[in-house]
Structure formats: structure tokens, C-alpha cells
Amino acid sequence: MEYLAGKYDVVVVGAGHAGCEAGLAAARMGCRTCVLTISMDSVAMMPCNPAVGGPAKGHLVREVDALGGEIGINTDRASVQMRLLNTAKGPAVHALRAQADKRAYQDCMKMTLEMQPGLDLKQAMVEKVVVEKGKIIAVVTNTGARFEAGAVVLTTGTYLKGRIIIGDLSYPGGPNGQYPSIGLSESLQRVGIGLGRFKTGTPARVDRKSIDFSRMTIQPGDEKTRNFSFVSEIKQREQIPCWLTHTTEETHRIIRENLNRAPLYCGVFQGRGPRYCPSIETKVVRFADKPTHQIFIEPEGKNTTEMYVQGMSTSLPEDIQLAMLRTVPGLEKVEVMRIGYAIEYDHVLPTQLKLNLELKNVAGLFTAGQINGTSGYEEAAAQGIMAGINAALYVKGKEPFILTRSEAYIGVLIDDLVTKEIDEPYRMLTSRAEYRLLLRQDNADLRLTEKGCQIGLVTPERLQLYEKKKSLVEAEKERLERTMAPVTEKIKSILAKVSSAGLPQQGISLAGLLRRPEISYEELRLLTGDEGELPEEVKEQVEIQVKYEGYIKKQKAQVERFERMEGKKLPKDIDYGQVKGISVEAKEKLEKVRPGSIGQAVRIAGVSPADISVLLIYLEQKRRRGEKRKLH
Amino acid sequence: MLGDTIAAISTPLGEGGIGIVRLSGPQSVEIAKSIFKVKSKDWPGKKSRELVYGHVYDQSGNIIDEVLICYMRAPNTYTREDVVEINCHGGIMPLKKVLETVIAGGARLAGPGEFSKRAFLNGRLDLAQAESVIDVIRSKTEAGLRIAAAQLKGDLSAKISSMQDRLLSLLAMVEANVDFPEEGLEELTVEKIKSLCEDLMEEIKEMIVKADAGRIYSEGISAVIIGMPNVGKSSLLNAMLRENRAIVTDVPGTTRDMIEEVINIKGIPLKIIDTAGLRETEDVIEKIGVARTKEAVDRAQIIMMVFDAEKGLGDGDLDIVGSVREKNTLFLINKDDIKEKLINVEEVTRLANGRPVIKISAKEGTGLKHLEKEIFDLVMQGKATGQDEVLVTKIRHKNALEITARCLGEALEGVDQGAPVDLVAIDIRSAWEALGEITGSSVTEELVDRIFRDFCIGK
């Protein structure tokens, strides 16, 4: 029996990392919002590794934070360890990575949702979307509750027709012992949404008490306390270490001997798994010459003895998992608390989406996270906030909010999803970003906070912090450019000591000195004896902007070319079948993706430069014919 | 895309009195100024459409050609953009040099039909003309692709893919380390980057030199000499070589039973293939020879079928004539200097069926001027086409190689200055992309594939 359970501006289905951001963003933009979750106890659950961030992923976290999202703040609160990775490399790829207390992470996020004005959090399993005249109008749960909505955001993760696979055992299920969502897949197909099937997996969780850490190498966090969020003020935090060990010949032997029981090699899977996250059995088969693989043992939280075995993701049968774990140094007597498994699930083919994450054929229906074929908490959160923002804008009748590839990793992520046809779960990589020197984690606030402010997500406190930082950076950069290095014996001798060239005859500005690779900002201050202390993040920003100016300029020139192409918009109603002179393949692809701009069209595989030329001419023809008609 | 400045040779190639290199776009004047020197210093002055006399110099300051230059101010031009036309001496070499110089100066080589495309997009051509612009783009693109594919066969293609492969492995190593810093992957050392970039620089420079000498491409129009044994095919080739300055001799990679030479006929580079060896022996090599000859005949734009005036027409001659029915064939009756001839000229003329029949003497050098005129006419009438696209492809490739070399140079500079590897990777990536322009591949996808192929990564 169906009944009206509520009327909202925005309904979010799912409360994982995408759903939480979507719900919060919509509510913070003033929409009456409802977030529905299969279980109240699985809000913001981390069913795989207990970590947030790392290269590209950490960049996404900072961007979501700069826009006014929650993942950064929440990670800072729940973190039990942080490390800045890639510090030996350039600033563009420095990446913060946190180990999180999973329970704390969930509790903090759930509380944030509960306390958010304008947001209702409810336990319900949605089984049906209701579409009228090409528009979403409501969702209905398995108990008959009908939630009417101006816009709906689906963030169903790996729940859609979820199937768990452990060796030859396979049963319907969601992640981490949850219910799967069975009915919704069919409902989506009925309204004309195409689905694909992906697979992913997770390793076993083992009992800390049964581990011999003396046989492993300790992996502590950084001594310096760091935060993801530009507004977090946590100065001190207890750090719990991770541990490094490795597989042995014996581990590999056991795996090889039992491959006939591995679902991956006996055809049980239908879904396509990610290459960047291979199971241990895949690693052993594909990289047969590697005698050993790294294993990290990571804490799942402060108040639990469960430990995550990173590097041992598997869908081998339970007995084999146990046997192989016990061949790893330090795990000889290990007790497994949760067994590793693979999960298969339905996802929406993301080329059906517009750049605002709205389905092309169902107005007001948005999707975000793993349902779009991505993997990772951070990728989910990034899409979540964008879908939430765009659902709110849709309800208010405003223009969509879209970030480009030159503005944010978020832009790269979404553009890739809707433009390229992905054939494995999509993970963000720094190599996917053409302009990564501009898209640094240190300047995410400088890139995005004003935009977040314009759409109404950024709090006044955040804006104030941003403006202060920005003006300090500008002032200091100007001072460095303006001030000439004093010609003193002291400076000369220090320069000689760091084997830097001497001071040139015509003099050199402080900025000029800083551009020398061997001179850091701190050294510059020592050189000139400058007084006055600037905040850490300001010094960092100044140093990067000055030191890498040459490379930054080069990328900015590339971006200018890129933006010219992005600026040429394609009309929404274009009928590619009517465009004469475009290749058949290009027609098909253009029809499928329906790119928003010439720039996006260029990125579609199968669309050639000649096709683009012809398209431009077609558009001009159409425009002039339109003008003629107006005259008559 | 719109907004940049494009350049191309806008007159048909061949021996004209003049040829024109045309620039269109906002930087036209700036680029022209940087390569053009004139006595009166204020070129282009206020007057639009004024012909000014001067010289074009290359980057090293050498005079390339004496030219007349004309600046046409937007919007009253063909493309409605600023246009500069450089009137050079006709002939392929000065035009090619001038075009390369403007490209080095910052112009982009125009794509197929791009001037017309701009003219239309900027409102200069009317709607009715749009269709023909599309046709030009399509047909020129297809011709270009065919030629590029043909030129990429063999040595050049193998070299470029080997370079791309090495660059990609290097990049994958950098990127895998950046994206998966805790996997314990092999770290890329500065020395490795340096040595690879230096090696590649060497190879590319060598390729550029070769490209200049015309060695690595099939140059211009190809003509094949066929005929029965001892009719004087090789003598004809030698005679033509004597008459004309040879651009290149002894091209490596030719087969033992075929000789290739490039000669210059009134500015048109003509590659002549002598199929000596045809039917001269009865062994296995002969069979290979026949197959190769057939292939050469299929690829050639012009065929020189040689008959022996001393002998009558034999079955062998008729077979060969039969096999070249569709082609631009010139019927050459050699040994015209011999007094006692058995050949039936009327019969040859009948076989020629309207195609030119020329009496020559390879030995005495008579009739060669006539032969060259006929070849020239075939090219000029557009019957033996392909050379515009060949030249454009060549310049495009050379340009891509030069950009690759420049990017590698910048990568090396970065390494020397101690830039972090991920920044050096930006230049390596650009180098790869420049090579990708030649082979038509895109870096991002291949890079991601390579990372996961080469490195064991995962949680």
C-alpha cells in the first residue's frame, strides 16, 4: 500500500560518501532535503580500506572541502594518522593521506547530517523511481512510502543487485554484510536507463591480538600535524602506526595451487574489475616473476582490534584465504574476523549523464558515486557534492554548476565519466589531469572557494580565511619581486655555501633568488634576515608560485588553448544524423555523448579533427539559416 | 582552432613563375615581420594590400628567398582575418623553406581546407559555398591520411613507434611512482631520464636532417620505368639523371632489383624507379622482381613504358602494355638514333590510345626535353596528383619532430636545474604528444594502460 511519506525539494537515495555530500550540499543551499539510507548504521560507511586521500584522491578531498563540502573536515576529526606523500617530488603531486577510525568517521558524519537544518535522515530502501513526462517526481520504498521530490540524487554505491562472491560461494548482498538493493535496478531500466556491471573486492580483516608485529616494519604518521580541510584547526592528534610486511613464496604457491577455486579464473564473474586494485590472485598470476608483494596492516579504528590487510584483496574461498594469510611474516597465527570477498553490482553507464550529473533522458534525476562506475570514497564525495549542488540549482531553476578540466580534478573526473566510455571502475589518477601543475592540493581553496561562495555553500568564516590567505600571498609575492637582494659579504658567503651562483652585476630580486632550485623560502629568509612570521600555508603558496613560475606559465598557455575550445558551446538540440560530411562512427559517438562544447567533442574517441571542422561549418550554416528565417 | 594563425602554400606546386605562402590570423603580421626584412623599416605601414619587395630570412639569418610581400588588413580579406601573402620564387624548395620558416615563427600548418573554413565561419562565403568547403575538408583529409599512412610504412614508422614506446615507458614509471608512492616501485633516476632524452634527441635530430634531405620520405611524384630486357631502361634513367640535378642519389633501402633516383623536373621532385632485372633471369629472384615491379607500377603515378626501336613489338611488350591499361603511361620508343628500326610506330600509337608516344635516344639524349614536358604536363593537369599532400605531410612531420626535440630539450633543461621528476614529466608528455601528432595516438589513455601493464599496483 503506497502512501505519501513526504514532499521534498531534493531526495538523496543512499548515505555513503556521495549521498552525504549531496544531501548536505542541497540542504545548505536552502533546499528541503531528505536522505534515505538502507541502514541507519551504515551512514558514511567505509566498507573497504580505512584510508582517505593519497595522490589525486587527496586532491579531490581538498577540492570538495574548498567548495564547502564535508569529507575533509570529517576526515580530520576521525583521523588516527596522517602522512604527506610524494614530498620528494614536485608540489603538484604532494598528497595528503589519512588513516581513519571508521566508526568515528561514520558517527561524525551521521551527526553532521542529523544536525543539518533542512535535512531529514531516514532509514528506507527505495525500490522505484517515478517519472512523468520525462521528469522525476518521486521515489517509492519497499514499504510503500512515497517521497515526492523536485529532484532526486541516486547514490546507491555497490548495492544495486549486489552479489557477494567468496570462492565458489555466491549470494545476493550489499557491502559489509548489508542488504542489496534488488528492485531499483529494474525500475531504472524501465525508465530507459542503461546499466552495466562492475566488480570490486576487499581483503580480510584480522585480529590485532593474533599479529606478531615484531616481524613487521612500523609505518608511523608524520610528526607534524596536518589537516585536509582549509578550515580545520586541529593542532595535535594521537597517531596510530600501520605495519609493513610482505607475501612469501609459500603464499604464492598456495594461491597458484588453488586457482581452480578462484572465481576470477573459473568464470563466475560477469562484472569487470579494476586494474589498479587487483586481487592478490591476479597479482600472482599477472606478475609471476615478482617473488613478493607488499602488505600493509592498517588499524580499522581506535576502539577495535580489527586490522585491514592492504594488498590482499581476494575472492578465494575462506579456507584458502586463511591458509595464505598465515604464510605472511607476522600473520603466522592470525585470526580472521571478517573474510575477504568480491562484490558485483549494477552501475549506470555514465555517458548517459550530462556534465551536471543529470540523466539526459530523465530531467531532475542525478547520479553520483559508484553508481556512475567510479571507485573510491573520494571520487564518490566529489561527485556527491556536485550532484547535490546541481540538484539544488535545478530545483531553483538556475544554471548548472560545472567545473572544467583546467579548474579542478573534479572537472577531470566528471568530464572523463560522461565523455569517455569507461570499461572498468574509474579511479582518479594525477596522470589523468592534463594541467596538474595548476590543480595542486595546496591551492584548491584559491581555485574553488569563491565559486563555492557564489553558489552559497561556503560559510562566512571559510570565505574570510580564504581572503586573508589570498591577500597575504599576493602581498608577499609582490614584496619578493620588488625587493632586491642586498649585496653583502654575508649573503655572498651563504650563497657560495649552498653552491649557488653569485649575485649578478645588475642585482637580483628576492624572487629571482627563490627561483633558484637550491634556495628555499626558509633559506631566503635566513639570507635576508627578514622579520615577521607568515602563516605556514602562505609561505608554502608563495614559494610554489614563485619557484615554479616557468612551468606554471607553460601550463597556463595550454589552458588558454583548451578554454578556447571549451568556450565554443554546442546547441542542445543538434541532430547529428542531419550533419552531412561527418563519419558514421563520429555521428554515433556524438549522438551518444551529446557533448556540451566543441572541446568536449574533441575528446570523444572516434571523432576526428575533420569531423570537428565539418561540425563547426554545420553550426554556422544553421545559425545563418536561423537568421534568415527571422528576417522573413 | 580559431584564433591562432595558420599558414600554407596556396598556389599549386610546380614550376610557376611565383608561388605564394599565405598566413591568416591575428599573428600574421608579427610572424611575417620576424622573418621578413625590407629596406623601408615601417612595413606593413598603413596601406593594406601593398606589394613590398624584400627578403625572407631563416632563424640563423640566412636569406631564403627574395620575395614580394603583401599585407591585407582584416576584415577585407578572404578569411576576414589579417592575411599576409608572401610571393616567393616558384619551385618547391623556396616555398617549402618559407613555409617552414613561418611555422618556426609561430604559425600553425593549416589543416585541410582551413582557409575556406575560416572564410565561411567568419561570414565571407555564403551558405551555398559551405557544402563545397565540407567536400574539400573531407577529400583533402582522406588524401592526407592515405599519404601519411603510406609514408609511415617501414623505417620511419618503426623509428617513431620505438621512440614513443621508450618515452611512454619512462612516463609510466614517473606516473606510477607519483600515483602509487607506497607500492615500492622502482624509482626513476635523473640519470635515466637524462640518458633517454639525450638518446632520443640525437635520433630526432638525425631524422630532421634526413627529412630535409628528402631521404626518409617518398618524395613527390613517383614514376616507374618498365619494359622488356635490354630496351634501355637503365640508360634512360641515367640520361635523365645527367640532364637534371639529382636531389638524392643512392637511396638506402632499395631492393637489389630496383633502383630509385629522385630528379627535379622544373621544380617537381620526381622519383624514378627503374625496374631493371625484370624478366632477365628465370630463377626465384626473377619472381620477386616481378612482384616488386607490379607493386611499383601500382603505386606509381606515372609510367614510362620503354620499347626498343631496333626490335619489333613482341608478346612481352604487349603483356606489359596490357598490365598498365589504366595508368598515366608515356610510350617511349628508345634507340631512335639507330638507323635500322623494326618497330611499328603506328601500332605503338594505336596501343597508346591517345597517350603520348615519344621517340627518344637515351644514348644521344634526344627526345628527353619532350619527355620531361609531357611529365610536367601530366602533373600540372592534375592527372598525377598527390604531391601537395605529400609535401604538407612532410612538413607536418618535420614540424612534429622539431617540437618533440624542443620538448625534450626543455625536459633536459629541467633535469639540469633540478626540477622534480613530475615537472620534467610535463615536457616528456608534450614530446610524446608531438610524436602522437604523426601517429595519431593520444597520451592519456595509453599512459594509464601502460602503468597498469608494467606495474603491479593495488590494495
mmCIF file of N, CA, C and O in Angstrom, chain A residues 150-213:
data_model
loop_
_atom_site.group_PDB
_atom_site.id
_atom_site.type_symbol
_atom_site.label_atom_id
_atom_site.label_comp_id
_atom_site.label_asym_id
_atom_site.label_seq_id
_atom_site.Cartn_x
_atom_site.Cartn_y
_atom_site.Cartn_z
ATOM 1 N N GLY A 150 11.421 17.397 -6.053
ATOM 2 C CA GLY A 150 11.709 18.197 -7.244
ATOM 3 C C GLY A 150 12.877 17.598 -7.998
ATOM 4 O O GLY A 150 12.921 17.608 -9.222
ATOM 5 N N ALA A 151 13.824 17.086 -7.229
ATOM 6 C CA ALA A 151 14.984 16.433 -7.842
ATOM 7 C C ALA A 151 15.396 15.249 -6.977
ATOM 8 O O ALA A 151 15.178 15.260 -5.762
ATOM 9 N N VAL A 152 15.955 14.220 -7.614
ATOM 10 C CA VAL A 152 16.406 13.037 -6.876
ATOM 11 C C VAL A 152 17.872 12.779 -7.230
ATOM 12 O O VAL A 152 18.272 12.881 -8.391
ATOM 13 N N VAL A 153 18.662 12.474 -6.199
ATOM 14 C CA VAL A 153 20.055 12.087 -6.436
ATOM 15 C C VAL A 153 20.229 10.628 -6.013
ATOM 16 O O VAL A 153 19.965 10.280 -4.865
ATOM 17 N N LEU A 154 20.622 9.776 -6.961
ATOM 18 C CA LEU A 154 20.854 8.366 -6.632
ATOM 19 C C LEU A 154 22.331 8.162 -6.326
ATOM 20 O O LEU A 154 23.192 8.458 -7.145
ATOM 21 N N THR A 155 22.599 7.660 -5.108
ATOM 22 C CA THR A 155 23.988 7.382 -4.722
ATOM 23 C C THR A 155 24.001 6.007 -4.077
ATOM 24 O O THR A 155 24.233 5.854 -2.893
ATOM 25 N N THR A 156 23.757 4.992 -4.904
ATOM 26 C CA THR A 156 23.486 3.657 -4.354
ATOM 27 C C THR A 156 24.722 2.786 -4.224
ATOM 28 O O THR A 156 24.606 1.617 -3.871
ATOM 29 N N GLY A 157 25.906 3.336 -4.537
ATOM 30 C CA GLY A 157 27.136 2.592 -4.314
ATOM 31 C C GLY A 157 27.161 1.256 -5.011
ATOM 32 O O GLY A 157 26.816 1.142 -6.190
ATOM 33 N N THR A 158 27.538 0.217 -4.264
ATOM 34 C CA THR A 158 27.626 -1.123 -4.859
ATOM 35 C C THR A 158 26.408 -1.966 -4.498
ATOM 36 O O THR A 158 26.438 -3.182 -4.561
ATOM 37 N N TYR A 159 25.311 -1.299 -4.094
ATOM 38 C CA TYR A 159 24.145 -2.050 -3.606
ATOM 39 C C TYR A 159 23.259 -2.581 -4.728
ATOM 40 O O TYR A 159 22.529 -3.542 -4.530
ATOM 41 N N LEU A 160 23.287 -1.933 -5.899
ATOM 42 C CA LEU A 160 22.329 -2.298 -6.947
ATOM 43 C C LEU A 160 22.573 -3.733 -7.424
ATOM 44 O O LEU A 160 23.578 -4.021 -8.043
ATOM 45 N N LYS A 161 21.607 -4.591 -7.139
ATOM 46 C CA LYS A 161 21.721 -6.018 -7.480
ATOM 47 C C LYS A 161 23.064 -6.575 -7.031
ATOM 48 O O LYS A 161 23.727 -7.322 -7.752
ATOM 49 N N GLY A 162 23.493 -6.158 -5.865
ATOM 50 C CA GLY A 162 24.790 -6.592 -5.344
ATOM 51 C C GLY A 162 24.852 -8.105 -5.180
ATOM 52 O O GLY A 162 23.872 -8.756 -4.809
ATOM 53 N N ARG A 163 26.013 -8.667 -5.532
ATOM 54 C CA ARG A 163 26.203 -10.109 -5.363
ATOM 55 C C ARG A 163 27.580 -10.310 -4.747
ATOM 56 O O ARG A 163 28.570 -9.777 -5.255
ATOM 57 N N ILE A 164 27.630 -11.067 -3.660
ATOM 58 C CA ILE A 164 28.893 -11.321 -2.966
ATOM 59 C C ILE A 164 29.476 -12.629 -3.479
ATOM 60 O O ILE A 164 28.750 -13.607 -3.660
ATOM 61 N N ILE A 165 30.776 -12.641 -3.703
ATOM 62 C CA ILE A 165 31.426 -13.857 -4.187
ATOM 63 C C ILE A 165 32.640 -14.186 -3.318
ATOM 64 O O ILE A 165 33.550 -13.368 -3.184
ATOM 65 N N ILE A 166 32.614 -15.362 -2.715
ATOM 66 C CA ILE A 166 33.757 -15.856 -1.941
ATOM 67 C C ILE A 166 34.022 -17.271 -2.430
ATOM 68 O O ILE A 166 33.280 -18.193 -2.114
ATOM 69 N N GLY A 167 35.066 -17.448 -3.228
ATOM 70 C CA GLY A 167 35.343 -18.761 -3.804
ATOM 71 C C GLY A 167 34.178 -19.233 -4.641
ATOM 72 O O GLY A 167 33.662 -18.488 -5.472
ATOM 73 N N ASP A 168 33.706 -20.462 -4.387
ATOM 74 C CA ASP A 168 32.570 -20.956 -5.165
ATOM 75 C C ASP A 168 31.237 -20.547 -4.550
ATOM 76 O O ASP A 168 30.175 -20.891 -5.040
ATOM 77 N N LEU A 169 31.316 -19.811 -3.461
ATOM 78 C CA LEU A 169 30.101 -19.347 -2.790
ATOM 79 C C LEU A 169 29.686 -17.998 -3.350
ATOM 80 O O LEU A 169 30.528 -17.132 -3.557
ATOM 81 N N SER A 170 28.408 -17.845 -3.621
ATOM 82 C CA SER A 170 27.947 -16.564 -4.157
ATOM 83 C C SER A 170 26.501 -16.352 -3.752
ATOM 84 O O SER A 170 25.677 -17.256 -3.829
ATOM 85 N N TYR A 171 26.192 -15.145 -3.257
ATOM 86 C CA TYR A 171 24.830 -14.867 -2.801
ATOM 87 C C TYR A 171 24.541 -13.379 -2.943
ATOM 88 O O TYR A 171 25.469 -12.568 -2.959
ATOM 89 N N PRO A 172 23.256 -13.005 -3.056
ATOM 90 C CA PRO A 172 22.930 -11.583 -3.160
ATOM 91 C C PRO A 172 23.293 -10.864 -1.869
ATOM 92 O O PRO A 172 23.026 -11.389 -0.782
ATOM 93 N N GLY A 173 23.928 -9.703 -1.979
ATOM 94 C CA GLY A 173 24.282 -8.963 -0.776
ATOM 95 C C GLY A 173 24.902 -7.630 -1.112
ATOM 96 O O GLY A 173 25.417 -7.428 -2.205
ATOM 97 N N GLY A 174 24.830 -6.735 -0.131
ATOM 98 C CA GLY A 174 25.498 -5.446 -0.273
ATOM 99 C C GLY A 174 26.868 -5.550 0.367
ATOM 100 O O GLY A 174 27.273 -6.623 0.815
ATOM 101 N N PRO A 175 27.592 -4.424 0.447
ATOM 102 C CA PRO A 175 28.914 -4.457 1.042
ATOM 103 C C PRO A 175 28.835 -4.701 2.544
ATOM 104 O O PRO A 175 27.865 -4.294 3.185
ATOM 105 N N ASN A 176 29.846 -5.382 3.071
ATOM 106 C CA ASN A 176 29.995 -5.481 4.509
ATOM 107 C C ASN A 176 28.755 -6.006 5.226
ATOM 108 O O ASN A 176 28.329 -5.473 6.235
ATOM 109 N N GLY A 177 28.168 -7.038 4.673
ATOM 110 C CA GLY A 177 27.038 -7.672 5.343
ATOM 111 C C GLY A 177 25.717 -6.933 5.235
ATOM 112 O O GLY A 177 24.778 -7.206 5.969
ATOM 113 N N GLN A 178 25.603 -5.957 4.351
ATOM 114 C CA GLN A 178 24.366 -5.192 4.202
ATOM 115 C C GLN A 178 23.421 -5.884 3.211
ATOM 116 O O GLN A 178 23.810 -6.786 2.490
ATOM 117 N N TYR A 179 22.140 -5.417 3.211
ATOM 118 C CA TYR A 179 21.197 -5.903 2.203
ATOM 119 C C TYR A 179 21.564 -5.306 0.840
ATOM 120 O O TYR A 179 21.994 -4.161 0.773
ATOM 121 N N PRO A 180 21.329 -6.047 -0.218
ATOM 122 C CA PRO A 180 21.472 -5.432 -1.542
ATOM 123 C C PRO A 180 20.183 -4.684 -1.885
ATOM 124 O O PRO A 180 19.179 -4.824 -1.190
ATOM 125 N N SER A 181 20.214 -3.895 -2.944
ATOM 126 C CA SER A 181 19.019 -3.237 -3.428
ATOM 127 C C SER A 181 18.654 -3.902 -4.751
ATOM 128 O O SER A 181 19.355 -3.755 -5.736
ATOM 129 N N ILE A 182 17.572 -4.676 -4.720
ATOM 130 C CA ILE A 182 17.255 -5.509 -5.887
ATOM 131 C C ILE A 182 16.304 -4.819 -6.854
ATOM 132 O O ILE A 182 16.509 -4.784 -8.057
ATOM 133 N N GLY A 183 15.247 -4.221 -6.303
ATOM 134 C CA GLY A 183 14.165 -3.709 -7.159
ATOM 135 C C GLY A 183 14.547 -2.491 -7.982
ATOM 136 O O GLY A 183 14.072 -2.308 -9.109
ATOM 137 N N LEU A 184 15.439 -1.639 -7.449
ATOM 138 C CA LEU A 184 15.696 -0.348 -8.086
ATOM 139 C C LEU A 184 16.307 -0.483 -9.480
ATOM 140 O O LEU A 184 15.987 0.284 -10.378
ATOM 141 N N SER A 185 17.164 -1.502 -9.670
ATOM 142 C CA SER A 185 17.783 -1.712 -10.979
ATOM 143 C C SER A 185 16.729 -1.809 -12.080
ATOM 144 O O SER A 185 16.819 -1.138 -13.101
ATOM 145 N N GLU A 186 15.713 -2.667 -11.830
ATOM 146 C CA GLU A 186 14.677 -2.855 -12.842
ATOM 147 C C GLU A 186 13.889 -1.581 -13.077
ATOM 148 O O GLU A 186 13.562 -1.238 -14.210
ATOM 149 N N SER A 187 13.622 -0.873 -11.982
ATOM 150 C CA SER A 187 12.869 0.376 -12.114
ATOM 151 C C SER A 187 13.637 1.368 -12.993
ATOM 152 O O SER A 187 13.053 2.054 -13.828
ATOM 153 N N LEU A 188 14.955 1.410 -12.826
ATOM 154 C CA LEU A 188 15.773 2.318 -13.643
ATOM 155 C C LEU A 188 15.730 1.899 -15.109
ATOM 156 O O LEU A 188 15.602 2.728 -16.007
ATOM 157 N N GLN A 189 15.838 0.594 -15.329
ATOM 158 C CA GLN A 189 15.795 0.119 -16.709
ATOM 159 C C GLN A 189 14.454 0.424 -17.357
ATOM 160 O O GLN A 189 14.398 0.751 -18.543
ATOM 161 N N ARG A 190 13.394 0.335 -16.559
ATOM 162 C CA ARG A 190 12.065 0.612 -17.118
ATOM 163 C C ARG A 190 11.926 2.050 -17.603
ATOM 164 O O ARG A 190 11.212 2.321 -18.557
ATOM 165 N N VAL A 191 12.617 2.975 -16.939
ATOM 166 C CA VAL A 191 12.520 4.361 -17.426
ATOM 167 C C VAL A 191 13.607 4.665 -18.462
ATOM 168 O O VAL A 191 13.858 5.818 -18.814
ATOM 169 N N GLY A 192 14.249 3.614 -18.965
ATOM 170 C CA GLY A 192 15.143 3.793 -20.105
ATOM 171 C C GLY A 192 16.594 4.112 -19.759
ATOM 172 O O GLY A 192 17.320 4.681 -20.563
ATOM 173 N N ILE A 193 17.012 3.718 -18.556
ATOM 174 C CA ILE A 193 18.409 3.977 -18.179
ATOM 175 C C ILE A 193 19.229 2.702 -18.388
ATOM 176 O O ILE A 193 18.876 1.639 -17.889
ATOM 177 N N GLY A 194 20.315 2.818 -19.142
ATOM 178 C CA GLY A 194 21.154 1.661 -19.437
ATOM 179 C C GLY A 194 22.112 1.357 -18.292
ATOM 180 O O GLY A 194 22.714 2.260 -17.726
ATOM 181 N N LEU A 195 22.225 0.078 -17.936
ATOM 182 C CA LEU A 195 23.092 -0.314 -16.821
ATOM 183 C C LEU A 195 24.231 -1.214 -17.298
ATOM 184 O O LEU A 195 24.106 -1.926 -18.277
ATOM 185 N N GLY A 196 25.346 -1.143 -16.590
ATOM 186 C CA GLY A 196 26.456 -2.064 -16.818
ATOM 187 C C GLY A 196 26.744 -2.791 -15.518
ATOM 188 O O GLY A 196 26.045 -2.592 -14.516
ATOM 189 N N ARG A 197 27.752 -3.658 -15.541
ATOM 190 C CA ARG A 197 28.044 -4.403 -14.318
ATOM 191 C C ARG A 197 29.545 -4.369 -14.040
ATOM 192 O O ARG A 197 30.350 -4.681 -14.911
ATOM 193 N N PHE A 198 29.899 -3.959 -12.857
ATOM 194 C CA PHE A 198 31.294 -3.913 -12.430
ATOM 195 C C PHE A 198 31.487 -4.793 -11.212
ATOM 196 O O PHE A 198 30.524 -5.247 -10.587
ATOM 197 N N LYS A 199 32.761 -4.986 -10.888
ATOM 198 C CA LYS A 199 33.079 -5.794 -9.706
ATOM 199 C C LYS A 199 34.222 -5.129 -8.961
ATOM 200 O O LYS A 199 35.041 -4.427 -9.556
ATOM 201 N N THR A 200 34.241 -5.327 -7.662
ATOM 202 C CA THR A 200 35.387 -4.873 -6.888
ATOM 203 C C THR A 200 35.560 -5.843 -5.723
ATOM 204 O O THR A 200 34.803 -6.796 -5.601
ATOM 205 N N GLY A 201 36.560 -5.607 -4.896
ATOM 206 C CA GLY A 201 36.778 -6.584 -3.834
ATOM 207 C C GLY A 201 37.467 -5.966 -2.645
ATOM 208 O O GLY A 201 37.932 -4.827 -2.704
ATOM 209 N N THR A 202 37.528 -6.720 -1.559
ATOM 210 C CA THR A 202 38.161 -6.219 -0.347
ATOM 211 C C THR A 202 38.860 -7.380 0.368
ATOM 212 O O THR A 202 38.443 -8.532 0.223
ATOM 213 N N PRO A 203 39.942 -7.090 1.090
ATOM 214 C CA PRO A 203 40.651 -8.167 1.791
ATOM 215 C C PRO A 203 40.001 -8.508 3.133
ATOM 216 O O PRO A 203 39.030 -7.868 3.541
ATOM 217 N N ALA A 204 40.584 -9.472 3.789
ATOM 218 C CA ALA A 204 40.092 -9.879 5.107
ATOM 219 C C ALA A 204 40.445 -8.831 6.168
ATOM 220 O O ALA A 204 41.348 -8.023 5.980
ATOM 221 N N ARG A 205 39.695 -8.847 7.282
ATOM 222 C CA ARG A 205 40.080 -8.067 8.467
ATOM 223 C C ARG A 205 40.548 -9.073 9.508
ATOM 224 O O ARG A 205 39.892 -10.107 9.717
ATOM 225 N N VAL A 206 41.669 -8.772 10.130
ATOM 226 C CA VAL A 206 42.252 -9.733 11.063
ATOM 227 C C VAL A 206 42.362 -9.126 12.454
ATOM 228 O O VAL A 206 42.299 -7.905 12.626
ATOM 229 N N ASP A 207 42.551 -9.999 13.449
ATOM 230 C CA ASP A 207 42.545 -9.579 14.852
ATOM 231 C C ASP A 207 43.946 -9.143 15.281
ATOM 232 O O ASP A 207 44.906 -9.905 15.172
ATOM 233 N N ARG A 208 44.015 -7.897 15.746
ATOM 234 C CA ARG A 208 45.290 -7.324 16.186
ATOM 235 C C ARG A 208 46.001 -8.235 17.208
ATOM 236 O O ARG A 208 47.226 -8.379 17.177
ATOM 237 N N LYS A 209 45.193 -8.874 18.089
ATOM 238 C CA LYS A 209 45.772 -9.701 19.151
ATOM 239 C C LYS A 209 46.561 -10.888 18.594
ATOM 240 O O LYS A 209 47.437 -11.410 19.243
ATOM 241 N N SER A 210 46.226 -11.296 17.372
ATOM 242 C CA SER A 210 46.867 -12.500 16.818
ATOM 243 C C SER A 210 48.042 -12.168 15.895
ATOM 244 O O SER A 210 48.559 -13.024 15.214
ATOM 245 N N ILE A 211 48.425 -10.896 15.878
ATOM 246 C CA ILE A 211 49.505 -10.479 14.964
ATOM 247 C C ILE A 211 50.820 -10.332 15.729
ATOM 248 O O ILE A 211 50.851 -9.795 16.830
ATOM 249 N N ASP A 212 51.905 -10.801 15.113
ATOM 250 C CA ASP A 212 53.239 -10.635 15.692
ATOM 251 C C ASP A 212 53.911 -9.449 14.985
ATOM 252 O O ASP A 212 54.517 -9.605 13.922
ATOM 253 N N PHE A 213 53.772 -8.262 15.581
ATOM 254 C CA PHE A 213 54.272 -7.052 14.926
ATOM 255 C C PHE A 213 55.798 -6.993 14.878
ATOM 256 O O PHE A 213 56.371 -6.218 14.112
#
